Structure formats: structure tokens, C-alpha cells
mmCIF file of C-alpha atoms and ligand atoms in Angstrom:
data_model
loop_
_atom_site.group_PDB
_atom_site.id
_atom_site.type_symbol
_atom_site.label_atom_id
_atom_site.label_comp_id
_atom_site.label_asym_id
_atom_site.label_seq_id
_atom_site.Cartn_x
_atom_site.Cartn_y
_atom_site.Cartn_z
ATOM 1 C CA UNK A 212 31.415 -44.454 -81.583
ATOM 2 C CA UNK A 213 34.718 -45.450 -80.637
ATOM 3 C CA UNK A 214 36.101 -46.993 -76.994
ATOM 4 C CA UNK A 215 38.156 -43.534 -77.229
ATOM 5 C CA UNK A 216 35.391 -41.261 -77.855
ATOM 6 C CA UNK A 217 33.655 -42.748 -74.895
ATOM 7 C CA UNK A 218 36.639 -41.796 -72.821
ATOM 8 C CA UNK A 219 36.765 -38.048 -74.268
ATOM 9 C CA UNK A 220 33.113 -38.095 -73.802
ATOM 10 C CA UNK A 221 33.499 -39.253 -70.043
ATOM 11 C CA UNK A 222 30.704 -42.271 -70.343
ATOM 12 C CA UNK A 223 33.496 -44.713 -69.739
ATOM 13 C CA UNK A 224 36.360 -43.843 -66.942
ATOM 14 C CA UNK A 225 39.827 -43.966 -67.794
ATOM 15 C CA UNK A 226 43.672 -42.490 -65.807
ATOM 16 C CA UNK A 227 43.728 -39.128 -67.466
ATOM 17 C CA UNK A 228 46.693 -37.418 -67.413
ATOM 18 C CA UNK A 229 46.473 -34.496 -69.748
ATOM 19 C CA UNK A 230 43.984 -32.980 -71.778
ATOM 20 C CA UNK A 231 43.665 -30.010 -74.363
ATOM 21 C CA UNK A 232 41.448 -28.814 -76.846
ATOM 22 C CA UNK A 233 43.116 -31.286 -79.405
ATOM 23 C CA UNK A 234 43.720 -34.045 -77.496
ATOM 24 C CA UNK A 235 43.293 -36.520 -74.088
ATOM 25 C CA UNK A 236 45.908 -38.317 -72.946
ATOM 26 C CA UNK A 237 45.018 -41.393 -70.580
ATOM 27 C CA UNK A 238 46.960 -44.657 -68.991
ATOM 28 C CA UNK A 239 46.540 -47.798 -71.315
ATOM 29 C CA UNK A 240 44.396 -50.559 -69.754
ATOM 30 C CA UNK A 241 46.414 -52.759 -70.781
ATOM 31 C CA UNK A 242 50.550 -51.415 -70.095
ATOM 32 C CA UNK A 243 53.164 -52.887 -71.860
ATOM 33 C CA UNK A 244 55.416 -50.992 -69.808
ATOM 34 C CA UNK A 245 55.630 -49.508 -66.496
ATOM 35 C CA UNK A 246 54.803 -46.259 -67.798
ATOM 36 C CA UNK A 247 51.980 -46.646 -71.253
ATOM 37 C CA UNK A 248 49.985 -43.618 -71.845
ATOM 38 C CA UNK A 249 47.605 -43.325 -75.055
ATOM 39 C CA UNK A 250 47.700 -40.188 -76.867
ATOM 40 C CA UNK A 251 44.448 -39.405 -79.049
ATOM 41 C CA UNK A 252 43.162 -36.809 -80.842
ATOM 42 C CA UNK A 253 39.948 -35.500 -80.035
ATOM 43 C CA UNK A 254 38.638 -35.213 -83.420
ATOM 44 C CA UNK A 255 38.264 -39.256 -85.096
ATOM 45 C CA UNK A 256 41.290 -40.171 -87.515
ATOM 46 C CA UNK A 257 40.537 -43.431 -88.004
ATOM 47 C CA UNK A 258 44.414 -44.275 -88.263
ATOM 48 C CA UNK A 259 47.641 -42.311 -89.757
ATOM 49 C CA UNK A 260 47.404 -43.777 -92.726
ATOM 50 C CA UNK A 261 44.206 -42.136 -93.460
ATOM 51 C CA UNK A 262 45.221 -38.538 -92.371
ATOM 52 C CA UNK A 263 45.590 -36.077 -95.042
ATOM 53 C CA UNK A 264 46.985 -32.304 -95.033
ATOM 54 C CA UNK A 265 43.848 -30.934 -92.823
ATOM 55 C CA UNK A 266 44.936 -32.964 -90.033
ATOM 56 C CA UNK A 267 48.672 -31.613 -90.293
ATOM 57 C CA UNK A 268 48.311 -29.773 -87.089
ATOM 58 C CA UNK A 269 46.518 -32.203 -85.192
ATOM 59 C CA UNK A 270 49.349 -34.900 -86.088
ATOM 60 C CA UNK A 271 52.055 -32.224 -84.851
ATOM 61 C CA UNK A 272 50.186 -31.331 -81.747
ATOM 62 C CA UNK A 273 49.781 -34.794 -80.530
ATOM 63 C CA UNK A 274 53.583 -35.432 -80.617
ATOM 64 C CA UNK A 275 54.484 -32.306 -79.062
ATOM 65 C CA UNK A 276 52.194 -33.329 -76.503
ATOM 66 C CA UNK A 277 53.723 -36.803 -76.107
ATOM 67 C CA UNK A 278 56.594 -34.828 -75.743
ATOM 68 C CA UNK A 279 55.280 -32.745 -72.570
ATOM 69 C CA UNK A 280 54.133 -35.546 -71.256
ATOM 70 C CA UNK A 281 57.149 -37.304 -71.314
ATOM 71 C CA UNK A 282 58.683 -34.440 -69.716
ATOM 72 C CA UNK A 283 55.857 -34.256 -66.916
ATOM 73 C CA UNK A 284 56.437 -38.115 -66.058
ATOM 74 C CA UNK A 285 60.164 -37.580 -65.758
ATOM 75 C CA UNK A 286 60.918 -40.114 -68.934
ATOM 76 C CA UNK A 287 63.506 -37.193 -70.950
ATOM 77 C CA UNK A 288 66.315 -37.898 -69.035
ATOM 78 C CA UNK A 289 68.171 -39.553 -71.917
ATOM 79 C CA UNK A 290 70.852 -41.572 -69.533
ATOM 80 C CA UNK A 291 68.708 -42.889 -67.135
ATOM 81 C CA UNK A 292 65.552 -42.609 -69.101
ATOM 82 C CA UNK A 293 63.586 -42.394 -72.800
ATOM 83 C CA UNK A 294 60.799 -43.322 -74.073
ATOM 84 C CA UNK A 295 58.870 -44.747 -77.256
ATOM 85 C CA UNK A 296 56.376 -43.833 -79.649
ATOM 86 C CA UNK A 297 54.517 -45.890 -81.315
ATOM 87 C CA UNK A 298 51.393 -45.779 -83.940
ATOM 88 C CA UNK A 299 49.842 -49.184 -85.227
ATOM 89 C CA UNK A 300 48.062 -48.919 -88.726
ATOM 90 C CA UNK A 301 46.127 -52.380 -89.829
ATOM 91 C CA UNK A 302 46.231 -55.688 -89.032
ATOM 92 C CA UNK A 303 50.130 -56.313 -89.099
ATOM 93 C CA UNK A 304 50.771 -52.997 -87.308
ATOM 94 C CA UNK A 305 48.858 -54.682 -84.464
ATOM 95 C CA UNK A 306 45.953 -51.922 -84.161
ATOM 96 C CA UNK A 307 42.820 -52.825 -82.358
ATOM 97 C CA UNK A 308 41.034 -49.373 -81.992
ATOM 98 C CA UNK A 309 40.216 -47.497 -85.060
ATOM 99 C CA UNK A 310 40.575 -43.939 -83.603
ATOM 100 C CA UNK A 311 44.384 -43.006 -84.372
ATOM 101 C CA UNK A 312 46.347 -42.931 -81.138
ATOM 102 C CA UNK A 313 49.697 -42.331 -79.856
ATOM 103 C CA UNK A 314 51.044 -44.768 -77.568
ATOM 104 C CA UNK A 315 54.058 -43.746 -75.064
ATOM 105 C CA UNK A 316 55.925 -46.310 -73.656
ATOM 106 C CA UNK A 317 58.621 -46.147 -71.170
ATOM 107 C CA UNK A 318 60.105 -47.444 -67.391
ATOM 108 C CA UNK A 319 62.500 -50.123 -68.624
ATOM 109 C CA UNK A 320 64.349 -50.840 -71.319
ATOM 110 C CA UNK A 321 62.498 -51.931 -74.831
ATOM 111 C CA UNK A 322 64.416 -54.125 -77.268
ATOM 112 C CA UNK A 323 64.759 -53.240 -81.283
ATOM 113 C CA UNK A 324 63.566 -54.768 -83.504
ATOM 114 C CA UNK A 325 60.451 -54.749 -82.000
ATOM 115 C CA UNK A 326 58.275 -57.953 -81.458
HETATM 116 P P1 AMP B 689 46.204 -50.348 -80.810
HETATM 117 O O1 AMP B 689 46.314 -51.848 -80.653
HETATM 118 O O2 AMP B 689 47.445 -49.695 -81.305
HETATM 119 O O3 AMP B 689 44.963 -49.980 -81.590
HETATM 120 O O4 AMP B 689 46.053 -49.791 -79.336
HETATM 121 C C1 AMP B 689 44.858 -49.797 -78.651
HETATM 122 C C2 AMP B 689 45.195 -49.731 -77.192
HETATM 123 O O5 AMP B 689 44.049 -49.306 -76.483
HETATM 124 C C3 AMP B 689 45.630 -51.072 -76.584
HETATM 125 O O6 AMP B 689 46.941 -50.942 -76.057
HETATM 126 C C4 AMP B 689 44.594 -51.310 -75.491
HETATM 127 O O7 AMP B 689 45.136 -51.908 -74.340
HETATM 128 C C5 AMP B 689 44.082 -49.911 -75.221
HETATM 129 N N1 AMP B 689 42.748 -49.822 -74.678
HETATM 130 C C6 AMP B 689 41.635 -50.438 -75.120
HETATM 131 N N2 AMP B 689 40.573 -50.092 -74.380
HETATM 132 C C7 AMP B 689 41.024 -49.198 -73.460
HETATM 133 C C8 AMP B 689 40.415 -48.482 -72.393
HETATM 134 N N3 AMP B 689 39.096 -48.577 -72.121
HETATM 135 N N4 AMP B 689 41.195 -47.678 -71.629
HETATM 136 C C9 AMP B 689 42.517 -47.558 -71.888
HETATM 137 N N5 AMP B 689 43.142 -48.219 -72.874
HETATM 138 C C10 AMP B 689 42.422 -49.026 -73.649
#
């Protein structure tokens, strides 16, 4: 079982701030910004590289839902605002939980090319 499947499960706490039949959406432990939220679906993809067709949906719902959530925290405003998504896939993509996740980052400005 993963870290995130404890969280959708409740048997480990975490900052919720949205939830759906498809997804949860809680703070990151660790923020890399003032404003990191973790997107994941409910049902394990081990990573997006491993998704196939059946899990079209699921991949679409969970960047709409970024989306919203964006919206909710007040990060659209695209003067004053934005925001970044980001999926790590492997070793160089920098992913250390094998349940496929969304990760929103926003609240100051992030360089490009990232590190
Ligand atoms: P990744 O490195 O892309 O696999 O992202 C995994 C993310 O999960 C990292 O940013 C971690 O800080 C975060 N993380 C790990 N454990 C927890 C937890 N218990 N609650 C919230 N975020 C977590």
C-alpha cells in the first residue's frame, strides 16, 4: 500500500483540500512553494508512464481538478498569479511515491528550465 492510499484511506492525516469520487487532493508535506497541493487519483497508477487508454478519464479528471483547485486558491489570475503542474516519472523525473500524482505549485514566481 502506498503513503497515498493511506491518506485516501484516512490511517495517516494529511491538509485535504478537495476530494471526489476520482480523486483527493491534499497539501504536500514537504512545499516547494507557498502554495503545493498533490493531486492523486484514487484508483493506483503507479506513474503516467504506465497509464493506458482505461485510465483516459481519470488522467483528464485530475487536471480539470487541478484546475478548480487553482481557481478555489485564487492562483488563475494570470497577471498577478499562475501556477504549475508537474508529474515526475522515474528516477531522473525525481519521483519518490509510486502512486501517480499531480503536483500544483504556485505563490511566487518559478524559474524555467526547471532545476
Ligand atoms: P514525487 O517526488 O513526484 O513522487 O512526489 C512525492 C511528493 O509526496 C513529495 O513532494 C513529498 O513531499 C510528498 N509526500 C510524501 N509523503 C507525504 C505525506 N505523508 N503527505 C503529503 N505529502 C507527502
Amino acid at each position: 500500500m502506498t503513503i497515498f492510499e493511506k491518506i485516501i484511506a484516512r490511517e495517516i492525516p494529511a491538509d485535504i483540500v478537495h476530494e471526489d469520487e476520482v480523486c483527493l487532493a491534499f497539501r504536500d508535506v514537504q512545499p516547494q512553494a507557498p502554495a503545493h497541493i498533490l493531486i492523486v487519483p484514487k484508483n493506483v497508477i503507479p506513474r503516467i508512464g504506465e497509464a493506458t487508454i482505461d485510465d483516459q478519464s481519470i488522467l483528464g479528471h485530475l487536471l480539470l481538478t487541478a484546475g478548480k483547485i487553482a481557481g478555489d486558491l485564487g492562483l488563475k489570475d494570470t497577471e498577478k498569479e499562475g501556477f504549475r503542474l508537474v508529474i515526475n516519472h522515474g528516477k531522473n523525473g525525481g519521483e519518490s511515491v509510486p502512486h501517480l500524482h499531480v503536483h500544483l505549485l504556485a505563490g511566487r514566481p518559478l524559474t524555467w528550465p526547471p532545476g
